[in-house]
Structure formats: C-alpha cells, structure tokens
PDB file of C-alpha atoms in Angstrom:
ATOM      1  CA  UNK Q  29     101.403  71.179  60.409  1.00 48.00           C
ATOM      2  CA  UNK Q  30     102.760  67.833  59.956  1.00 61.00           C
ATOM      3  CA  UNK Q  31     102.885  65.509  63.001  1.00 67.00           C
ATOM      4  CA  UNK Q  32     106.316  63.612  63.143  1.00 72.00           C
ATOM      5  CA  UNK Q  33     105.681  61.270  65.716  1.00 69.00           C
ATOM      6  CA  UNK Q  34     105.098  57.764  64.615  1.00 77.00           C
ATOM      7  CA  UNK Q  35     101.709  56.742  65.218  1.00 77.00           C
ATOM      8  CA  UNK Q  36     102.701  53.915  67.627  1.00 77.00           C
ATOM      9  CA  UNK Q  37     103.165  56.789  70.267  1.00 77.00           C
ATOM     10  CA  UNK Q  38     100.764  59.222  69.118  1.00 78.00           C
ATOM     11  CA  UNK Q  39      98.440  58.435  71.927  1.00 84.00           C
ATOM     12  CA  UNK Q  40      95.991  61.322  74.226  1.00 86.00           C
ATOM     13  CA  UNK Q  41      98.961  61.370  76.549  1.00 86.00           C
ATOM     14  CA  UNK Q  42     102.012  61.833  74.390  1.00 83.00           C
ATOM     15  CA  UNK Q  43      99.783  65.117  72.750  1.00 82.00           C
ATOM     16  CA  UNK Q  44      98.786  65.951  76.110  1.00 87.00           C
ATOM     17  CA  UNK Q  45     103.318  66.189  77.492  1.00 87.00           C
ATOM     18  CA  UNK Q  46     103.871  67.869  73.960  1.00 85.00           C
ATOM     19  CA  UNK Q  47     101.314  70.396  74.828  1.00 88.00           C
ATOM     20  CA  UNK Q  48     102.572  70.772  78.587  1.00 91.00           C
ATOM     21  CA  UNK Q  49     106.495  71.389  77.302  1.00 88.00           C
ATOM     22  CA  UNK Q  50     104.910  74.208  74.723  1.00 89.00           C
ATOM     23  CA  UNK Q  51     103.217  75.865  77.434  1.00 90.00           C
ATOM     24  CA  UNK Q  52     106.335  76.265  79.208  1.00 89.00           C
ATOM     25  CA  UNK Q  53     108.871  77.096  76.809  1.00 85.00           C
ATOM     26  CA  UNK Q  54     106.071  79.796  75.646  1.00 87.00           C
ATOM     27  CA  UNK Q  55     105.956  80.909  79.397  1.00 86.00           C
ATOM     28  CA  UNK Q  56     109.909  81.076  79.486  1.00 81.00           C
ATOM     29  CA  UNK Q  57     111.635  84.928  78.639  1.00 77.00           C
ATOM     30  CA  UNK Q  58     114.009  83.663  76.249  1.00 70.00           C
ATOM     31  CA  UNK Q  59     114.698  87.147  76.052  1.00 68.00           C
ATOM     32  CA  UNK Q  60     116.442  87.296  79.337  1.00 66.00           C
ATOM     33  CA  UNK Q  61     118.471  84.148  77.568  1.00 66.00           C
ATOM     34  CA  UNK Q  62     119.353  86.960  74.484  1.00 70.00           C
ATOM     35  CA  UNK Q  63     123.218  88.091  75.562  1.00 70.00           C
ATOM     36  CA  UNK Q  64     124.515  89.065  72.141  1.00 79.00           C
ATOM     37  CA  UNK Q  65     122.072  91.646  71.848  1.00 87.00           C
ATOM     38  CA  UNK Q  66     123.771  93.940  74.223  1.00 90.00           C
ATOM     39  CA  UNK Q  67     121.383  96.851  73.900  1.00 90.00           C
ATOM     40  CA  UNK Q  68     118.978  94.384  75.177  1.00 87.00           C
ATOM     41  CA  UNK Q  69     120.686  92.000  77.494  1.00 88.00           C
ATOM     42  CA  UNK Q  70     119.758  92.572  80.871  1.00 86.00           C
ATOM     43  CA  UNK Q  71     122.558  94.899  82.981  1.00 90.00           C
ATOM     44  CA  UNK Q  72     123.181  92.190  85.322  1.00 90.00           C
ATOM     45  CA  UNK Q  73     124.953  90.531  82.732  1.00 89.00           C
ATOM     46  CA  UNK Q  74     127.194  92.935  81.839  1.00 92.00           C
ATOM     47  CA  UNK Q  75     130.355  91.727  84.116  1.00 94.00           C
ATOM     48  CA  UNK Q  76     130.088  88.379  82.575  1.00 92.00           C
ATOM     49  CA  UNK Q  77     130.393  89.631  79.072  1.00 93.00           C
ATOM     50  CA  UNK Q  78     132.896  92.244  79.819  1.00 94.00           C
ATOM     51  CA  UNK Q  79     135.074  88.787  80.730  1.00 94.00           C
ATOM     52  CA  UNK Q  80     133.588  87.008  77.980  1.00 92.00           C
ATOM     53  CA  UNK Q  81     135.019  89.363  75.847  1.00 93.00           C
ATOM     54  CA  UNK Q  82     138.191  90.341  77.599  1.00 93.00           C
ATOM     55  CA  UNK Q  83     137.428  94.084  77.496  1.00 94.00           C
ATOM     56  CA  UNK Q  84     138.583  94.263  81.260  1.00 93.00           C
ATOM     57  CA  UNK Q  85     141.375  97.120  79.857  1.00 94.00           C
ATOM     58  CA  UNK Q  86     139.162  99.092  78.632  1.00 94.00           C
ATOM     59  CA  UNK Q  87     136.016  99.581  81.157  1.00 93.00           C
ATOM     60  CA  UNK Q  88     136.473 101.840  84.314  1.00 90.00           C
ATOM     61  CA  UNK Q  89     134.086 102.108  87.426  1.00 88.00           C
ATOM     62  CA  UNK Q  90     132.432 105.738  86.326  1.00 87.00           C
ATOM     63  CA  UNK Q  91     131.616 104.016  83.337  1.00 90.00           C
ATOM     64  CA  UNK Q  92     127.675 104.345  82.083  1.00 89.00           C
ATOM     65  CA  UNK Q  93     125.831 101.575  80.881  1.00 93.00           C
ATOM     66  CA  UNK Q  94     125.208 103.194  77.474  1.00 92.00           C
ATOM     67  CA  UNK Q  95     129.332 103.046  77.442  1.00 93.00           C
ATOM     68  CA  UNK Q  96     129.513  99.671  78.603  1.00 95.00           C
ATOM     69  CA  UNK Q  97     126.888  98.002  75.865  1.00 95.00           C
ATOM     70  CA  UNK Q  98     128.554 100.364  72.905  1.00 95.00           C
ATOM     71  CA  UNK Q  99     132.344  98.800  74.036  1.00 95.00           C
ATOM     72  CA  UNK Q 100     130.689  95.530  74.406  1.00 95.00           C
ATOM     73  CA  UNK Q 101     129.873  95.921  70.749  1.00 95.00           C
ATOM     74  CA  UNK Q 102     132.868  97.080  69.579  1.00 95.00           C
ATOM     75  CA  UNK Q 103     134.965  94.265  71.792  1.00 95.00           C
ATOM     76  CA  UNK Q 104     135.594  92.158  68.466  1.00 94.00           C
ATOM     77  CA  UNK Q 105     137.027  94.990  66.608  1.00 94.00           C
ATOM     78  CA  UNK Q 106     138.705  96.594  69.469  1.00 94.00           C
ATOM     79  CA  UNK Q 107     140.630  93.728  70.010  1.00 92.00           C
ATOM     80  CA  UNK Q 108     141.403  93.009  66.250  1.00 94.00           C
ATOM     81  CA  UNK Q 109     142.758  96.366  65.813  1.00 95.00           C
ATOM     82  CA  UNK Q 110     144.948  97.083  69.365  1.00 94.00           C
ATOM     83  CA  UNK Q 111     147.835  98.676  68.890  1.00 94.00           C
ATOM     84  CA  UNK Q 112     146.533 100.886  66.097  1.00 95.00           C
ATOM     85  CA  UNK Q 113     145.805 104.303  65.933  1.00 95.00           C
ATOM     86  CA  UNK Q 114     142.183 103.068  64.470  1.00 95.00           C
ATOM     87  CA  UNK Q 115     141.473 101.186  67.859  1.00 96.00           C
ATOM     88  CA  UNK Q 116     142.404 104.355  69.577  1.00 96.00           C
ATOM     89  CA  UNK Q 117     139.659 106.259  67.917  1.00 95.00           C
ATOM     90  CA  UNK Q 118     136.915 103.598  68.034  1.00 95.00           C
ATOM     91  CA  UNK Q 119     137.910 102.825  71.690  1.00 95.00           C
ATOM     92  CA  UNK Q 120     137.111 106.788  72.360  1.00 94.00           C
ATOM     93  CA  UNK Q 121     133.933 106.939  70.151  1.00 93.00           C
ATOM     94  CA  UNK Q 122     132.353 104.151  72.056  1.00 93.00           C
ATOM     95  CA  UNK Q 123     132.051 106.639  74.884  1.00 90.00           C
ATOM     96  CA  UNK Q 124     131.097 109.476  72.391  1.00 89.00           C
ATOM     97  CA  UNK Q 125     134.986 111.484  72.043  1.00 91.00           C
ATOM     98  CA  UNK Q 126     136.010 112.255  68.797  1.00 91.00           C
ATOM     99  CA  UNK Q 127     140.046 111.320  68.790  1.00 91.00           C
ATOM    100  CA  UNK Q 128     141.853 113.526  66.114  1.00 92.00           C
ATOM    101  CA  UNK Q 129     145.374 111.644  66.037  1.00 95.00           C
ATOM    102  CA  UNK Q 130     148.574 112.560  64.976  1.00 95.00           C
ATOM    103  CA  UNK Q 131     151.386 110.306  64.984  1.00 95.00           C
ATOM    104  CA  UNK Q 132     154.996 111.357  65.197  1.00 94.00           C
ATOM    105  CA  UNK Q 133     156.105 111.710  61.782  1.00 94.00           C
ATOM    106  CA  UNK Q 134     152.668 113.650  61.276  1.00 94.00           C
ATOM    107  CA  UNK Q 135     153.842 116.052  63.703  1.00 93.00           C
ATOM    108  CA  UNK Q 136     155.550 119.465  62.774  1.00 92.00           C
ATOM    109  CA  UNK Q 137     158.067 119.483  63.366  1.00 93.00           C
ATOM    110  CA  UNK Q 138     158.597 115.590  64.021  1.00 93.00           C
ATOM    111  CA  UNK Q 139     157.891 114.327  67.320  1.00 93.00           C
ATOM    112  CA  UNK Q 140     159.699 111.606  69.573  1.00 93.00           C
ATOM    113  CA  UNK Q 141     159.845 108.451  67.635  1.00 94.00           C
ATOM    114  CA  UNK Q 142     156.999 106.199  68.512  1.00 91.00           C
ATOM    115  CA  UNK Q 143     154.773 108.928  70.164  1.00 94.00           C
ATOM    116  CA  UNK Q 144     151.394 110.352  69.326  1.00 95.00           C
ATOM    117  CA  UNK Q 145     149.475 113.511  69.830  1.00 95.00           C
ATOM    118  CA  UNK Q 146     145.526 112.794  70.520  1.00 94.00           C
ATOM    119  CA  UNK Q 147     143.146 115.327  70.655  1.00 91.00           C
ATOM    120  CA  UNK Q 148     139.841 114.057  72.616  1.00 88.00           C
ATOM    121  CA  UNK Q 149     136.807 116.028  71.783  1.00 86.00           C
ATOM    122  CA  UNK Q 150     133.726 115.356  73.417  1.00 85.00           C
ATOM    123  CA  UNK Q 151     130.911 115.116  70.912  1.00 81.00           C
ATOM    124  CA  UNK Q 152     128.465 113.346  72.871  1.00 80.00           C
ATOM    125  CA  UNK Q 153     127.229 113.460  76.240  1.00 75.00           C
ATOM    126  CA  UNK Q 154     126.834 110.026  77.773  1.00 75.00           C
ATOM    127  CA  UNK Q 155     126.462 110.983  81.017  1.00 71.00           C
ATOM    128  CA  UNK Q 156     123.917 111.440  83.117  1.00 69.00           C
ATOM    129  CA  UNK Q 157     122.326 115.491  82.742  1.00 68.00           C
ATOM    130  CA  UNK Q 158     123.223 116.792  86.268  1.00 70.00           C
ATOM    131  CA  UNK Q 159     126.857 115.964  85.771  1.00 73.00           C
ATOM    132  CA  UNK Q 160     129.085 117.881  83.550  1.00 74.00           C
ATOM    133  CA  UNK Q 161     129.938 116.514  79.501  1.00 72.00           C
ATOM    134  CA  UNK Q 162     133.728 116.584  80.443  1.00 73.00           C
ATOM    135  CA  UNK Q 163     134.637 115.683  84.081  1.00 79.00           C
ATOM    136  CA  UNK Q 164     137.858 114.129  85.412  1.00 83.00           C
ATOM    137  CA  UNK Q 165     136.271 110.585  85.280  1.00 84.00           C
ATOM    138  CA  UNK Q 166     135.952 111.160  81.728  1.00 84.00           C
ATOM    139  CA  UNK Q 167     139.314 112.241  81.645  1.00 86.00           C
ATOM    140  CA  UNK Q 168     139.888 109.274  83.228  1.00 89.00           C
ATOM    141  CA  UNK Q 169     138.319 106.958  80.733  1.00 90.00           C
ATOM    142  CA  UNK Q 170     139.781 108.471  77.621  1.00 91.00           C
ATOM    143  CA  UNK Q 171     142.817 107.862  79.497  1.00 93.00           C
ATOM    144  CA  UNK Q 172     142.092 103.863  80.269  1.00 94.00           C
ATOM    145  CA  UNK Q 173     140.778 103.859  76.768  1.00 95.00           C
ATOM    146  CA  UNK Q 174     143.989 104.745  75.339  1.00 95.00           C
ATOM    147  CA  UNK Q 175     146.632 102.466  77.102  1.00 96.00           C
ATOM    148  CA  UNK Q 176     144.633  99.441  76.134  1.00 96.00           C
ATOM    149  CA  UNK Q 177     144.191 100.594  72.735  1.00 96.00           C
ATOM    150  CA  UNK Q 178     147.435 101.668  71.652  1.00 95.00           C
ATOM    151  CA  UNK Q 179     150.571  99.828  71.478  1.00 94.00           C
ATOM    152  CA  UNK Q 180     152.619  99.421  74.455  1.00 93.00           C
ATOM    153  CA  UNK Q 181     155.584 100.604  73.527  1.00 93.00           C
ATOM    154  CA  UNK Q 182     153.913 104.095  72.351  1.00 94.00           C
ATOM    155  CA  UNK Q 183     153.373 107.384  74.217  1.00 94.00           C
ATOM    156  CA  UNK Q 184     151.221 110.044  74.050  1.00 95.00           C
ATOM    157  CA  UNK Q 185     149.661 113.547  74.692  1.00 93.00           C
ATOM    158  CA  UNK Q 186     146.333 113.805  75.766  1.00 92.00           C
ATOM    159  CA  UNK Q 187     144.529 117.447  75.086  1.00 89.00           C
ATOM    160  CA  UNK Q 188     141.087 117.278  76.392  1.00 84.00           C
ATOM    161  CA  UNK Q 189     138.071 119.479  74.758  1.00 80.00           C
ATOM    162  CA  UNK Q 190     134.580 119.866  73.494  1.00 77.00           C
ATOM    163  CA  UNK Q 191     133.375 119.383  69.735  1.00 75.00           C
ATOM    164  CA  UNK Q 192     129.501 120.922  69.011  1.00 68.00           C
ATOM    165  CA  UNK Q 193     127.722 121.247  66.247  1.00 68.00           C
ATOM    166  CA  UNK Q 194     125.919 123.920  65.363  1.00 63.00           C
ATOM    167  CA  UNK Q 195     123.777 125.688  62.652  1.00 64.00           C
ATOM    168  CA  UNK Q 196     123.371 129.526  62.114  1.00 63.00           C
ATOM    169  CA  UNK Q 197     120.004 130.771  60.497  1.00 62.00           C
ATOM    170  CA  UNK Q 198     119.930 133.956  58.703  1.00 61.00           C
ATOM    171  CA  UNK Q 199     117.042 135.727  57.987  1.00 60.00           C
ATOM    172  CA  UNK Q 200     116.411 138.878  56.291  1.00 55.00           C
ATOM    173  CA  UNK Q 201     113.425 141.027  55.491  1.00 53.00           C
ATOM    174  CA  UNK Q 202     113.294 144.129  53.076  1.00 52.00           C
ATOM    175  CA  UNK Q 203     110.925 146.960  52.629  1.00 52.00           C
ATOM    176  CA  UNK Q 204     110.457 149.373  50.088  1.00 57.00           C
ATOM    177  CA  UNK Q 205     111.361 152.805  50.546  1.00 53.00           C
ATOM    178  CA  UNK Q 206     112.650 152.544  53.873  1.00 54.00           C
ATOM    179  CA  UNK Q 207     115.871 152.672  55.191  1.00 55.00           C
ATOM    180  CA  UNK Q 208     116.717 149.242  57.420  1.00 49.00           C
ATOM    181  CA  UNK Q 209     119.718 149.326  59.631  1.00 53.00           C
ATOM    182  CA  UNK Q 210     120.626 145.477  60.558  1.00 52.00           C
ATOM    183  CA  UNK Q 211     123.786 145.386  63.643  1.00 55.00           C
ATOM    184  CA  UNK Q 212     125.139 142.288  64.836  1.00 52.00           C
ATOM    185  CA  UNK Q 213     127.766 140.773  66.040  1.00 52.00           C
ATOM    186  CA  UNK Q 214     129.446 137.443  64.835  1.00 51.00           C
ATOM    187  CA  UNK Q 215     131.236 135.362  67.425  1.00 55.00           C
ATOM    188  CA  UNK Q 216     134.132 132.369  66.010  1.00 51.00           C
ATOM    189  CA  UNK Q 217     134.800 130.090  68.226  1.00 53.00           C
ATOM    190  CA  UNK Q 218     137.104 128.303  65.921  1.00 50.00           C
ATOM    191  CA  UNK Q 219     135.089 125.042  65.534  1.00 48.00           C
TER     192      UNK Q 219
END
C-alpha cells in the first residue's frame, strides 16, 4: 500500500492518529448507518423512511414489519405509478394479496364510468401464525392500499378471498391377476 502523506509529516505520531482513527471507524457498525437496505435497516428506523419516502398513504397501524420493509421497497415505483391500476396491484402484493382488476369497460356488462372491480386474494400470509391469513385489519389494509394507489376520482368494489396453491399426487399400483377396486372422491374448489 502506498503511503500518500508527504514525508514532511510522516512522523511516529502522524502513523500513530492514522492508526487511532482506523481503529475506530473499524469499531463503528456502519451497518446500523445502512438505511437503503431495508431488509436490513434496523426497525427503529422505519418511521423516518416511511416520511422519507412519503408512503404515509399507504402504511396502517396493524401493519407487520415484513409489510413495512417490502412497501418501503416498492415506495419509488408506487409513487411513479399512482393512479394506475398497476400501482393498485403492486401496492396489494407488497403485503402478499394477489389483486385481479377489472376496470369498467372490462366489465360485462359495462360498469359505472371510472369504476373498478378488484378482487383481493390472499396468497401469502404475512402475519404472525396465531392470527388468521385474512382478518378485518387486513381488510383494512387492502383497503388503505387502494385509495392511495388508485386515482382519486375512481371507485371501486372490493371482494375479499383466499388464493392457495396446491399440487395433487397420483399414484397407482397394479397386480397381475387380481382384481383392484380404487374409490375416491375428487373435491373442486374452483381455484
């Protein structure tokens, strides 16, 4: 490594100060100082950045943190795209609903000019385990969601629902001359 100091102050004290003010900046946790990584940054930091990035709209009080950091990363785009049906769906997706929109002239037949159908389908569960996937306050979210992400002059109906994913395994065996009887049932829930 190259020493930049001229050698009119390279004396035992000038090395000794450099040394000191590497110590401590090694001794700092620059990581606390980190606030654009907002998996990372620490939670008490949140508020700030929520201002910082005007997302005010958007976050309610039954919020988790999980939701908080994944709107904090979205803020940029959110606010880019408000008052469009694709800030509507990121805006739910940051707190893990699926929004299936369908704007007026979608509709059949046509809806009210300037109105939208959205259908809010849970597809992740963001809450903590001892409370259910789809309670009020997340009713309440999608809801606070929506009004900041949509234009103002728009309204809407909100159906509320569930999405899962599933797989089905079949499995069958065969022998040889014997007669095998398989009975089952086969439940659609429409999904």
């Amino acid at each position: 490594m190259s020493v930049i100091l001229p050698s009119s102050i390279r004396d035992e004290r000038t090395i000794a100060l450099n040394d000191i003010h590497k110590n401590r900046l090694k001794a700092l946790p620059l990581e606390k100082l980190t606030v654009r990584d907002y998996d990372k940054v620490d939670a008490k930091a949140l508020p700030v950045l929520i201002e910082e990035k005007q997302i005010q709209d958007f976050v309610t009080g039954t919020m988790s943190e999980t939701m908080i950091r994944r709107l904090l990363k979205e803020a940029d785009n959110l606010r880019r795209l408000t008052g469009t049906p694709a800030a509507v769906k990121r805006a739910l997706e940051t707190i893990g609903i699926a929004g299936v929109l369908t704007e007026w002239w979608q509709m059949s037949p046509k809806g009210e000019k300037g109105t939208f159908k959205i259908e809010a389908l849970v597809n992740e569960n963001l809450v903590p385990i001892s409370q259910p996937v789809f309670s009020p306050e997340r009713v309440k979210e999608a809801y606070r969601l929506i009004d900041a992400a949509k234009r103002l002059s728009q309204h809407y109906i909100l159906t509320a629902g569930s999405l899962h994913k599933a797989s089905v395994s079949v499995g069958a065996s065969f022998f040889s001359a014997q007669r095998l009887t398989a009975r089952g049932n086969l439940i659609n829930t429409g999904g």
